[in-house]
Amino acid sequence: MSAPNLKIEDLRVSIEDKEIIKGLDLEINGGEIHAIMGPNGTGKSTLSAALMGHPKYEVTSGKVTFNGEDLLDMEVDERAQAGLFLAMQYPSEVSGITNADFLRSAINAKREEGDEISLMKFIRELDKKMDHLEMDNAFAHRYLNEGFSGGEKKRNEILQMMMLEPKLAILDEIDSGLDIDALKVVAKGVNEMRSPDFGCLIITHYQRLLNYITPDKVHVMMQGRIVKSGGPELAQRLEAEGYDWIKEELGIKDETVGQEA
Amino acid sequence: MSVDTSLRFDKDYVTGFSSSRQEPAWLQELRLQALELAQELPMPKPDKTKIDKWNFTEFKHEATGTPVAFNELPEDVKALIGSEEEAKNVLVIHNGTPVYFALEESVKDQGVIYTDLLTAAKEHEELVKKYFMKAVAVDENRLPALHAALFVNGAFLYVPKNVELSAPIQAVYYQDDEAAIFNHVIVAAEDNSSVTYVENYLSTNESSESVANIVSEVYAGSGAKVVYGAVDNLAKGMTTYVNRRGRAEKDARIEWALGQFNDGNTVSDNTTHLIGDGSFTDTKTVTIGRGDQKQNFVAQIFNHGKHSEGYILTHGVMKDNASSIFNGITKIEHGATKSHGEQTERVLMLSEKARGDANPILLIDEDDVTAGHAASVGRIDPLQMFYLMSRGIPKAEAERLIIHGFLAPVVSQMPLESVKNRLVEVIERKVR
Ligand SMILES: Nc1ncnc2c1ncn2[C@@H]1O[C@H](COP(=O)(O)OP(=O)(O)O)[C@@H](O)[C@H]1O
Ligand SMILES: [Mg+2]
């Protein structure tokens, strides 16, 4: 397995003809953990959804390659099969499909017909990972996210990531709504995945999670662009001082999308 | 259309047909009266579906099947009834002819009668006379009349007082000729008895036009319990009228578990009359429409008795250009105090061109009752699709999961394991 590479160049994304991402560049390699921080409404979720191929988000220009291939040319399922994973800020609920059946379909979708994962092996893996995430086994047999609390949904996203073993995971506000114990568990899950064959983009607006997962690079997003990048110390400064100093430094009055002077 | 009917099947034809089968005189008489009615009466008018261009009257009437040993039954049929050891109480009718039959001695010894309807009409004349075309009246409209005039065969199941059967009684109606299916089922459970009946309709004729005209009558005596499972799986060439009707006496219970998976145009009416005080019925149905088919489903409950309770739960999936109307009707009659009615209809449309319409109707002529309904019609949620596909699941597989998921709440509550399994199988085949 070769180390993954995600390369985003001058990406522009619109929703309903409103431009949200306005020329964004970013490169993530295997072994690296990047964090994108930024206040609400600055385009973080739009970026992650567009990368995964959400039907409502239209990429109007720019280029994204994943392991050298044109990501934007792929269907949503093909992007996943290529090794991209998105832990969503608001995961869907799907009634009538158990978590376990869903996961097994997803795993088998990546495998050749006739080479499906054996039920025994699947259950063993699932048990192990659920233990790791301190999830009650009953969640395997509940309908996908249906009636899950916010925190349970987040854990379930991480469970899916661990079961599917992507090459590159984008975690969109995986920390929101989590108490400190749950946060540690989620961090444990991500740290477990850390390897040269795995890259990760953590989107958050708190520094909290980054106490448990040390990022290699930290980016600040405002007005649909990355406006500042640095190392872990940048996250700490943001935690201590907030975002105002950056706004001042860059002459930004309102950081949300669409409020440019 | 009435002209066509009278041309093809006249008095002489029906007399000859009935005589050739050595039917009792009363039955021949009933057929002839029904034939006259069939020529006079109007077609049924299912709410919101136009059926005046549908063919219910032009068809080949007779076909034959040949009796066979168990292991000579078609694989499709064997798959439905299980192994010879499992299929202990089963009737198989092939092209209108009973071709295989088994009934346990221990069941017979309790006085249970289970046989094809033609045999029953000869050997248990009084009983058949008591129940045949009594829940469904001959003169309701043209199609029951035509049914009574031309029915070919069917099943007769009679359970005496206080007899409780645990093993299900099965029937398979299998058609591989282009002839019509005119099948009639009677389930009569006497007071305090209990029985489960499961039927499967199967046909293979995709191309040539044919007709199914099916009537089932279920009678649950005081304190009796009838579980009625049915999986309809008639091929595209078949235009179907199916009328399943129940009557529940005091404290009786009728549970319907229906999988309605025909591929042709279908008018389905499932009506239960809660006659006695304390009677209960529960109708659960699942449906998948596909291709260009048009269907109209009525699930209807009349509360006559006090403290009677009726429940309807319907989930339908519409694919391709299919369109379906789901009419749920709860009618609480005056005097049915303390009774309760509840219904839920949900429709999921998978394509832009699919159509689904759910109409829950509560008609209440009594103050002291409780009733409720819920209905929803919606298209597949693009966010759910995105979520599933973002895990690498291809579109078709994601749709398959969502359909199973949508139907699961009904399927999982079906009262019979065998019906459940069969439903999952048919759903699987239809969503591919
Ligand atoms: N589905 C949508 N429809 C319309 N506007 C949207 C939609 N999603 C996001 N936006 C707009 O895009 C901007 C950025 O939103 P989002 O990407 O969710 O920001 P963040 O994740 O940084 O909080 C906001 O102004 C928001 O109103
Ligand atoms: Mg967001």
XYZ file of C-alpha atoms and ligand atoms in Angstrom:
721
model
C 0.000 0.000 0.000
C 1.417 3.321 -1.061
C 1.174 6.422 1.088
C -1.884 8.475 0.213
C -1.841 11.977 -1.177
C -4.672 14.482 -1.432
C -3.936 17.606 -3.393
C -6.370 20.493 -3.644
C -5.597 23.380 -5.973
C -7.532 26.637 -6.238
C -10.826 24.939 -5.362
C -14.053 26.893 -5.738
C -17.379 25.496 -4.555
C -20.891 26.922 -4.819
C -24.229 26.049 -3.301
C -27.287 27.210 -5.138
C -25.145 29.631 -7.124
C -23.596 31.136 -4.006
C -19.838 30.721 -3.899
C -18.709 29.347 -0.542
C -15.180 28.060 -1.109
C -13.188 30.711 -2.872
C -9.906 29.366 -4.070
C -8.489 26.895 -1.568
C -5.178 25.031 -1.703
C -4.193 22.177 0.552
C -2.053 19.068 0.335
C -2.202 16.148 2.762
C 0.129 13.174 2.677
C 0.112 9.784 4.359
C 1.282 9.963 7.959
C 0.123 13.569 8.324
C -2.655 14.911 10.452
C -3.962 18.308 9.467
C -6.436 20.409 11.371
C -8.645 23.054 9.867
C -9.962 25.468 12.444
C -12.287 28.345 12.021
C -15.426 29.887 13.391
C -18.872 28.797 12.265
C -19.977 29.633 8.766
C -16.528 29.871 7.208
C -16.971 26.979 4.751
C -15.390 24.041 6.590
C -18.287 21.628 6.117
C -18.721 22.793 2.543
C -15.122 21.857 1.810
C -15.478 18.384 3.288
C -18.819 17.695 1.598
C -17.517 18.843 -1.770
C -14.494 16.562 -1.458
C -16.771 13.603 -0.767
C -19.038 14.515 -3.706
C -22.202 15.726 -1.985
C -24.799 16.280 -4.742
C -25.798 19.789 -3.573
C -22.314 21.229 -3.711
C -21.049 22.276 -7.096
C -17.346 22.529 -7.763
C -17.045 25.445 -10.158
C -13.297 25.393 -10.672
C -10.027 24.047 -9.362
C -8.464 20.636 -9.231
C -8.379 17.838 -6.677
C -6.307 14.731 -7.075
C -6.333 11.758 -4.759
C -3.338 9.484 -5.151
C -2.779 11.059 -8.538
C -6.304 10.468 -9.798
C -8.898 13.119 -10.524
C -11.133 12.948 -7.460
C -13.760 15.302 -8.850
C -14.371 12.958 -11.750
C -15.426 10.094 -9.450
C -18.852 9.148 -8.146
C -19.338 9.304 -4.377
C -18.949 5.540 -3.941
C -15.856 5.515 -6.132
C -14.236 8.171 -3.948
C -14.866 5.978 -0.928
C -13.571 2.934 -2.717
C -10.437 4.868 -3.578
C -9.910 5.284 0.172
C -11.523 8.593 1.091
C -13.701 8.767 4.195
C -15.820 11.553 5.609
C -17.092 11.506 9.176
C -20.036 13.822 8.783
C -21.016 16.645 11.058
C -24.640 15.495 10.806
C -24.770 11.792 9.876
C -28.038 10.589 8.302
C -30.377 8.199 10.053
C -31.487 5.221 7.989
C -34.357 3.218 9.348
C -34.640 -0.532 8.933
C -30.947 -1.187 8.215
C -28.900 -2.335 11.148
C -25.539 -0.810 11.785
C -23.939 -4.210 11.309
C -25.665 -4.945 7.988
C -24.730 -1.512 6.730
C -21.097 -1.927 7.683
C -20.906 -5.357 6.147
C -22.365 -4.023 2.855
C -19.820 -1.232 2.911
C -16.918 -3.596 3.534
C -18.092 -6.006 0.871
C -18.577 -3.204 -1.633
C -14.808 -2.814 -1.662
C -14.181 -6.500 -2.157
C -14.533 -8.641 -5.237
C -17.655 -10.706 -5.655
C -17.005 -14.116 -4.152
C -14.450 -12.638 -1.756
C -16.919 -11.212 0.759
C -15.799 -10.972 4.363
C -16.874 -14.008 6.367
C -19.532 -13.371 8.941
C -17.300 -14.694 11.729
C -14.412 -12.466 10.819
C -16.700 -9.479 10.452
C -18.238 -9.985 13.872
C -14.835 -10.434 15.448
C -13.559 -7.191 13.923
C -16.695 -5.329 14.834
C -16.614 -6.519 18.443
C -12.990 -5.563 18.785
C -13.503 -2.075 17.430
C -16.637 -1.460 19.402
C -14.775 -2.461 22.549
C -12.016 -0.078 21.618
C -14.540 2.736 21.283
C -16.353 1.649 24.445
C -19.558 1.179 22.510
C -22.283 -1.107 23.759
C -22.575 -4.093 21.468
C -26.286 -3.459 21.130
C -25.449 -0.620 18.738
C -24.492 -3.180 16.113
C -28.087 -4.317 15.906
C -29.761 -0.961 16.089
C -30.902 0.780 12.949
C -28.251 3.004 11.427
C -27.974 6.128 13.611
C -31.707 6.011 14.303
C -32.392 7.534 17.698
C -28.666 7.776 18.465
C -27.636 10.710 20.622
C -25.239 13.237 19.133
C -22.283 11.608 20.869
C -23.353 8.102 19.832
C -23.518 9.187 16.219
C -19.979 10.563 16.420
C -18.655 7.360 17.913
C -20.454 5.474 15.194
C -18.702 7.563 12.539
C -15.351 6.644 14.069
C -16.399 3.004 14.247
C -17.135 3.097 10.533
C -13.777 4.687 9.862
C -11.982 1.996 11.835
C -13.873 -0.800 10.102
C -13.419 0.597 6.595
C -9.754 1.534 7.057
C -9.635 4.472 4.657
C -6.403 5.989 3.375
C -7.569 9.472 4.103
C -10.221 10.513 6.574
C -11.893 13.877 6.939
C -13.469 14.323 10.357
C -15.968 17.167 10.297
C -16.592 18.428 13.835
C -16.222 14.961 15.235
C -15.738 16.611 18.634
C -18.915 18.675 18.784
C -21.378 17.486 21.378
C -18.870 15.111 22.969
C -18.058 15.132 26.660
C -14.445 14.785 27.668
C -14.580 10.999 28.081
C -16.141 10.505 24.679
C -13.612 12.883 23.209
C -10.782 10.759 24.561
C -12.354 7.639 23.118
C -12.704 9.211 19.682
C -9.099 10.451 19.869
C -8.015 6.936 20.781
C -9.746 5.677 17.647
C -7.990 8.186 15.417
C -4.601 7.619 17.049
C -5.045 3.893 16.529
C -5.268 4.567 12.791
C -2.128 6.702 12.665
C 0.413 5.276 10.235
C 2.364 6.312 7.163
C -0.482 4.864 5.118
C -3.118 7.068 6.667
C -3.742 10.780 6.372
C -6.302 12.759 8.299
C -8.008 16.128 8.117
C -9.637 17.181 11.359
C -12.132 19.997 11.137
C -12.979 21.673 14.394
C -13.529 25.026 15.937
C -12.139 24.107 19.315
C -8.598 23.249 20.184
C -9.836 20.674 22.748
C -9.603 17.603 20.514
C -6.100 18.591 19.447
C -4.915 18.045 23.028
C -5.407 14.357 22.374
C -4.541 14.178 18.696
C -1.474 16.231 17.958
C -1.720 17.638 14.443
C 1.241 18.128 12.151
C -0.280 21.195 10.544
C -2.972 23.621 11.566
C -4.885 25.831 9.114
C -7.305 28.620 9.812
C -10.251 29.030 7.503
C -12.174 32.251 7.005
C -14.364 33.507 4.189
C -13.991 30.248 2.282
C -10.193 30.253 2.173
C -7.270 29.103 4.247
C -5.995 32.364 5.647
C -3.226 31.118 7.900
C -1.249 27.909 8.397
C 1.158 26.782 11.059
C 2.092 24.008 13.458
C 0.363 22.787 16.647
C 1.337 26.028 18.405
C -1.130 27.885 16.163
C -3.999 25.877 17.611
C -2.836 26.700 21.122
C -2.668 30.395 20.400
C -6.186 30.284 18.925
C -7.394 28.546 22.066
C -5.803 31.160 24.288
C -6.551 34.286 22.270
C -9.456 33.446 19.961
C -9.632 34.455 16.318
C -9.643 38.227 16.619
C -5.909 38.677 16.262
C -5.967 36.874 12.940
C -8.820 38.999 11.717
C -6.946 42.075 12.760
C -3.746 40.890 11.164
C -5.545 40.245 7.868
C -8.007 43.108 8.036
C -11.068 40.844 8.120
C -14.176 42.309 9.743
C -16.547 39.386 9.437
C -15.000 35.985 8.931
C -18.129 34.214 7.606
C -18.600 33.502 3.940
C -20.227 36.252 1.915
C -19.236 39.053 4.282
C -16.114 40.164 2.447
C -15.777 43.922 2.218
C -67.122 -5.118 -22.087
C -70.328 -6.715 -20.837
C -70.991 -7.726 -24.420
C -67.678 -9.522 -24.531
C -68.502 -11.373 -21.351
C -71.823 -12.567 -22.572
C -70.326 -13.568 -25.889
C -67.488 -15.651 -24.583
C -69.098 -17.192 -21.548
C -72.792 -17.731 -21.936
C -75.338 -19.815 -20.080
C -74.570 -22.924 -22.112
C -70.882 -22.589 -21.477
C -71.324 -22.241 -17.718
C -73.845 -25.072 -17.527
C -71.506 -27.301 -19.473
C -68.503 -26.299 -17.378
C -70.324 -26.974 -14.112
C -71.845 -30.272 -15.307
C -68.550 -31.596 -16.581
C -67.252 -31.222 -13.019
C -70.297 -32.914 -11.472
C -71.011 -29.925 -9.288
C -74.054 -29.999 -7.017
C -77.188 -28.400 -8.427
C -77.178 -25.413 -6.053
C -73.710 -24.456 -7.174
C -74.589 -24.651 -10.839
C -77.646 -22.544 -10.104
C -75.534 -20.002 -8.219
C -73.092 -19.811 -11.132
C -75.878 -19.130 -13.609
C -77.401 -16.397 -11.463
C -73.955 -14.893 -11.038
C -73.408 -14.961 -14.788
C -76.556 -12.949 -15.340
C -75.427 -10.456 -12.714
C -71.997 -10.244 -14.303
C -73.634 -9.040 -17.477
C -75.711 -6.395 -15.707
C -73.570 -5.093 -12.879
C -71.053 -2.273 -13.236
C -67.328 -2.710 -12.713
C -65.950 -1.770 -9.298
C -64.748 1.833 -9.069
C -61.553 1.881 -7.073
C -60.968 5.358 -5.741
C -58.475 7.375 -7.836
C -57.560 4.589 -10.266
C -59.213 4.351 -13.645
C -59.662 0.728 -14.577
C -62.164 0.975 -17.413
C -59.483 0.070 -19.969
C -58.169 -2.834 -17.941
C -59.050 -6.248 -19.222
C -60.929 -8.366 -16.716
C -63.251 -10.117 -19.124
C -61.209 -11.442 -22.052
C -59.305 -14.584 -21.144
C -58.843 -18.250 -21.672
C -60.796 -19.884 -18.882
C -59.585 -23.431 -18.509
C -56.229 -25.097 -18.295
C -55.022 -28.297 -16.697
C -52.288 -29.487 -14.449
C -51.284 -33.077 -13.805
C -51.115 -34.553 -10.309
C -47.544 -35.248 -9.272
C -45.517 -36.765 -6.464
C -43.773 -34.367 -4.094
C -40.401 -34.569 -5.778
C -41.945 -33.825 -9.171
C -43.239 -30.453 -8.035
C -41.541 -27.499 -9.741
C -38.546 -26.164 -7.817
C -40.250 -22.781 -7.434
C -43.102 -24.456 -5.606
C -40.869 -26.621 -3.439
C -38.959 -23.537 -2.418
C -42.207 -22.116 -1.063
C -43.428 -25.046 0.973
C -40.196 -26.552 2.227
C -39.176 -30.199 2.250
C -41.633 -33.083 2.205
C -41.155 -33.469 5.965
C -41.923 -29.807 6.520
C -44.822 -29.535 4.062
C -47.187 -31.715 6.012
C -50.350 -29.769 5.360
C -50.309 -28.399 1.882
C -52.425 -28.080 -1.209
C -50.849 -27.264 -4.555
C -53.085 -26.167 -7.389
C -51.440 -25.991 -10.788
C -53.375 -24.336 -13.636
C -56.571 -24.795 -11.671
C -56.020 -28.503 -11.006
C -55.119 -29.849 -7.556
C -51.829 -31.625 -8.246
C -50.453 -32.307 -4.794
C -52.015 -32.636 -1.394
C -50.894 -33.593 2.095
C -52.673 -33.428 5.427
C -51.519 -34.917 8.698
C -53.634 -37.648 10.268
C -53.493 -35.851 13.598
C -55.066 -32.809 11.942
C -57.751 -34.844 10.190
C -58.531 -36.686 13.414
C -59.550 -33.417 15.036
C -62.243 -32.960 12.430
C -60.376 -30.398 10.365
C -61.398 -30.329 6.729
C -58.809 -29.150 4.259
C -59.267 -29.889 0.595
C -59.665 -28.254 -2.779
C -62.903 -26.343 -3.075
C -64.428 -28.496 -5.802
C -63.982 -31.644 -3.743
C -65.372 -29.841 -0.707
C -68.436 -28.733 -2.677
C -69.216 -32.388 -3.323
C -68.164 -33.969 -0.045
C -69.137 -31.185 2.374
C -71.928 -29.617 0.427
C -73.757 -28.016 3.365
C -70.638 -26.420 4.780
C -69.523 -24.983 1.468
C -73.019 -23.724 0.817
C -72.967 -21.989 4.183
C -69.791 -20.059 3.429
C -69.379 -19.714 -0.335
C -69.921 -16.103 -1.510
C -71.364 -15.081 1.841
C -68.696 -12.663 3.087
C -68.250 -11.340 -0.434
C -71.663 -10.958 -2.056
C -72.183 -12.116 -5.638
C -73.929 -8.880 -6.503
C -71.345 -6.397 -5.177
C -70.173 -5.579 -8.663
C -69.280 -7.297 -11.894
C -66.030 -8.909 -10.784
C -67.258 -10.965 -7.801
C -70.220 -11.960 -9.972
C -67.907 -13.053 -12.768
C -65.830 -14.835 -10.156
C -68.777 -16.809 -8.831
C -69.885 -17.712 -12.344
C -66.473 -18.916 -13.490
C -64.361 -19.842 -10.447
C -62.250 -22.854 -11.262
C -61.137 -24.160 -7.897
C -59.481 -23.086 -4.676
C -59.172 -24.235 -1.097
C -61.607 -25.041 1.650
C -60.326 -25.017 5.217
C -62.690 -25.766 8.071
C -61.607 -25.889 11.715
C -64.150 -27.238 14.227
C -64.934 -25.714 17.585
C -62.106 -25.555 20.131
C -59.541 -27.066 17.774
C -56.247 -25.217 17.883
C -53.809 -26.010 15.088
C -50.238 -24.963 15.570
C -48.701 -26.016 12.256
C -49.599 -23.696 9.375
C -51.868 -24.913 6.606
C -50.315 -24.039 3.264
C -51.482 -23.544 -0.278
C -49.692 -22.742 -3.509
C -51.554 -21.575 -6.580
C -49.250 -21.955 -9.510
C -50.011 -21.002 -13.091
C -47.791 -21.509 -16.110
C -50.514 -21.514 -18.721
C -51.869 -18.295 -20.203
C -55.303 -19.179 -18.819
C -56.894 -17.026 -16.139
C -56.668 -17.719 -12.414
C -60.140 -17.959 -10.907
C -59.366 -19.112 -7.417
C -61.575 -19.106 -4.365
C -60.471 -19.665 -0.769
C -62.658 -20.271 2.263
C -61.226 -20.354 5.776
C -63.880 -21.065 8.386
C -62.736 -21.235 11.999
C -65.471 -22.248 14.413
C -65.761 -20.866 17.946
C -62.583 -20.821 20.010
C -60.523 -22.495 17.325
C -57.218 -21.272 16.028
C -55.538 -21.697 12.647
C -52.836 -20.254 10.437
C -53.214 -20.371 6.684
C -50.475 -19.311 4.272
C -50.895 -19.032 0.526
C -48.606 -18.190 -2.339
C -49.752 -17.134 -5.781
C -47.215 -17.623 -8.522
C -47.441 -17.263 -12.272
C -44.851 -17.287 -15.009
C -46.676 -15.757 -17.911
C -44.885 -12.480 -18.719
C -46.169 -11.697 -22.161
C -49.668 -12.751 -23.126
C -52.578 -11.010 -21.472
C -54.405 -12.850 -18.772
C -56.631 -12.248 -15.804
C -56.669 -13.251 -12.154
C -59.963 -12.972 -10.313
C -59.401 -14.113 -6.746
C -61.750 -14.137 -3.783
C -60.948 -15.224 -0.218
C -63.500 -15.434 2.550
C -62.426 -15.758 6.162
C -64.868 -16.510 8.962
C -63.672 -16.356 12.552
C -66.282 -17.583 15.031
C -66.533 -16.380 18.624
C -63.156 -16.452 20.290
C -61.496 -17.908 17.189
C -58.152 -16.782 15.807
C -57.176 -16.824 12.151
C -53.779 -15.797 10.881
C -53.888 -15.382 7.109
C -50.612 -14.962 5.276
C -50.479 -14.359 1.544
C -47.721 -13.609 -0.897
C -48.950 -12.600 -4.336
C -46.358 -12.917 -7.021
C -48.164 -12.930 -10.335
C -46.237 -12.126 -13.485
C -46.575 -9.107 -15.702
C -49.120 -10.593 -18.104
C -51.730 -10.910 -15.391
C -54.320 -8.225 -14.623
C -55.496 -9.001 -11.126
C -58.576 -8.456 -9.062
C -58.089 -9.847 -5.570
C -60.648 -9.510 -2.828
C -59.829 -10.881 0.617
C -62.592 -10.444 3.109
C -62.912 -11.349 6.786
C -65.709 -11.512 9.317
C -64.824 -11.649 12.998
C -67.443 -12.607 15.609
C -67.316 -11.897 19.327
C -63.740 -11.769 20.664
C -62.459 -13.232 17.407
C -59.170 -12.231 15.866
C -58.102 -12.062 12.243
C -54.519 -11.176 11.390
C -53.622 -10.505 7.781
C -50.025 -10.600 6.588
C -49.982 -9.694 2.921
C -47.086 -9.354 0.530
C -48.484 -7.857 -2.645
C -45.849 -8.278 -5.290
C -47.695 -8.757 -8.551
C -45.964 -7.376 -11.619
C -49.160 -6.604 -13.523
C -51.952 -4.135 -12.957
C -53.754 -4.994 -9.751
C -56.862 -4.025 -7.854
C -56.676 -5.359 -4.321
C -59.357 -5.116 -1.676
C -58.776 -6.380 1.832
C -61.762 -5.732 4.045
C -62.544 -6.979 7.540
C -65.833 -6.696 9.323
C -65.485 -6.642 13.086
C -68.958 -7.930 13.772
C -68.746 -9.110 17.362
C -67.960 -7.200 20.536
C -64.302 -7.395 21.425
C -63.250 -8.537 17.949
C -59.827 -7.615 16.595
C -58.091 -7.371 13.272
C -54.669 -6.376 12.128
C -53.697 -5.913 8.477
C -50.073 -5.679 7.556
C -49.136 -5.273 3.930
C -45.987 -4.610 1.960
C -45.804 -3.821 -1.726
C -43.275 -3.056 -4.413
C -44.405 -1.607 -7.718
C -42.123 -1.542 -10.738
C -42.143 -1.159 -14.509
C -45.257 0.536 -15.826
C -47.684 -1.195 -13.521
C -50.668 0.519 -11.946
C -52.163 -0.702 -8.714
C -54.926 0.194 -6.331
C -54.907 -1.143 -2.794
C -57.741 -0.879 -0.351
C -57.293 -1.899 3.258
C -60.583 -1.458 5.015
C -61.964 -2.219 8.446
C -65.540 -1.884 9.624
C -66.017 -1.727 13.399
C -69.518 -2.953 14.160
C -68.997 -4.542 17.577
C -68.320 -2.702 20.813
C -64.713 -2.702 22.041
C -63.584 -3.835 18.605
C -60.098 -2.925 17.422
C -58.676 -2.628 13.924
C -55.141 -1.837 12.781
C -53.768 -1.229 9.301
C -50.073 -0.902 8.504
C -49.027 -0.541 4.866
C -45.624 0.218 3.395
C -45.181 0.467 -0.363
C -42.203 1.159 -2.590
C -42.676 2.471 -6.123
C -39.900 2.097 -8.657
C -39.573 2.996 -12.357
C -42.896 4.262 -13.750
C -45.038 2.331 -11.309
C -47.951 4.050 -9.702
C -50.106 2.978 -6.796
C -52.975 4.310 -4.776
C -53.238 3.175 -1.169
C -56.655 3.720 0.331
C -56.962 2.939 4.022
C -60.458 3.071 5.392
C -61.522 2.772 9.008
C -65.285 2.860 9.399
C -66.619 2.874 12.953
C -70.346 2.209 12.918
C -72.890 3.765 15.228
C -73.112 1.722 18.433
C -69.553 0.420 18.246
C -68.717 2.117 21.525
C -65.190 1.952 22.965
C -63.822 0.680 19.701
C -60.515 1.703 18.231
C -59.116 2.143 14.748
C -55.623 2.973 13.662
C -53.889 3.077 10.328
C -50.541 3.966 8.845
C -49.683 4.130 5.161
C -46.213 4.954 3.980
C -45.032 5.181 0.405
C -41.487 5.588 -0.843
C -40.862 6.588 -4.445
C -37.525 5.739 -5.975
C -37.713 7.565 -9.258
C -39.034 10.826 -10.614
C -41.633 8.980 -12.644
C -42.929 6.725 -9.887
C -46.210 7.756 -8.311
C -47.664 6.904 -4.951
C -50.673 8.206 -3.152
C -51.783 7.354 0.366
C -55.296 8.191 1.486
C -56.109 7.386 5.081
C -59.805 7.792 5.693
C -61.556 7.678 9.064
C -65.343 7.500 8.961
C -66.742 7.600 12.460
C -70.420 7.375 13.388
C -69.956 6.898 17.103
C -68.723 9.355 19.733
C -67.206 7.076 22.272
C -64.270 5.741 20.228
C -60.590 6.368 19.589
C -58.981 6.456 16.184
C -55.864 7.719 14.504
C -53.992 7.708 11.262
C -50.657 8.591 9.771
C -49.599 8.719 6.174
C -46.537 9.781 4.286
C -45.486 9.783 0.678
C -41.956 10.714 -0.127
C -39.027 10.300 -2.438
C -35.819 8.621 -1.496
C -33.730 10.995 0.641
C -30.677 12.194 -1.326
C -28.798 12.741 1.937
C -29.315 9.116 2.947
C -28.087 8.038 -0.474
C -25.043 10.296 -0.127
C -24.328 8.903 3.321
C -24.494 5.274 2.214
C -22.528 5.893 -0.966
C -19.878 7.806 0.975
C -19.062 4.470 2.592
C -18.324 2.933 -0.792
C -21.728 1.386 -1.340
C -22.751 1.673 -5.010
C -25.998 3.419 -5.868
C -28.005 0.293 -6.683
C -26.919 -1.402 -3.471
C -27.699 1.732 -1.457
C -31.198 1.782 -2.925
C -31.586 -1.883 -2.121
C -30.640 -1.231 1.496
C -33.010 1.703 1.769
C -35.906 -0.318 0.318
C -35.308 -3.235 2.676
C -35.043 -0.730 5.483
C -38.264 0.958 4.498
C -40.198 -2.302 4.377
C -38.479 -3.873 7.399
C -40.747 -2.390 10.072
C -43.698 -4.196 8.500
C -41.890 -7.360 7.460
C -40.361 -7.824 10.890
C -43.782 -7.647 12.515
C -45.360 -10.223 10.228
C -46.848 -12.950 12.385
C -45.178 -15.839 10.572
C -41.544 -16.710 10.106
C -42.183 -18.444 6.774
C -44.029 -15.432 5.390
C -41.279 -13.141 6.631
C -38.596 -15.149 4.886
C -40.580 -15.404 1.710
C -41.174 -11.648 1.723
C -37.489 -10.898 2.145
C -36.768 -13.202 -0.812
C -39.349 -11.640 -3.106
C -38.309 -8.121 -2.101
C -34.714 -9.045 -2.833
C -35.636 -10.264 -6.306
C -37.701 -7.173 -7.027
C -35.154 -4.570 -5.984
C -32.289 -5.910 -8.033
N -26.965 23.367 2.061
C -26.729 24.688 2.112
N -27.581 25.539 1.504
C -27.342 26.890 1.518
N -26.298 27.455 2.131
C -25.415 26.680 2.746
C -25.588 25.239 2.774
N -24.567 24.709 3.458
C -23.794 25.758 3.850
N -24.294 26.935 3.426
C -23.726 28.238 3.657
O -22.353 28.171 3.407
C -21.633 28.886 4.373
C -20.593 27.976 4.999
O -21.233 26.936 5.703
P -20.461 25.671 6.274
O -19.612 25.123 5.203
O -21.428 24.775 6.893
O -19.557 26.365 7.376
P -18.844 25.748 8.642
O -18.826 24.256 8.510
O -17.505 26.366 8.585
O -19.608 26.210 9.830
C -22.629 29.421 5.365
O -22.883 30.769 5.021
C -23.859 28.610 5.115
O -25.015 29.368 5.323
Mg -19.591 22.749 9.763
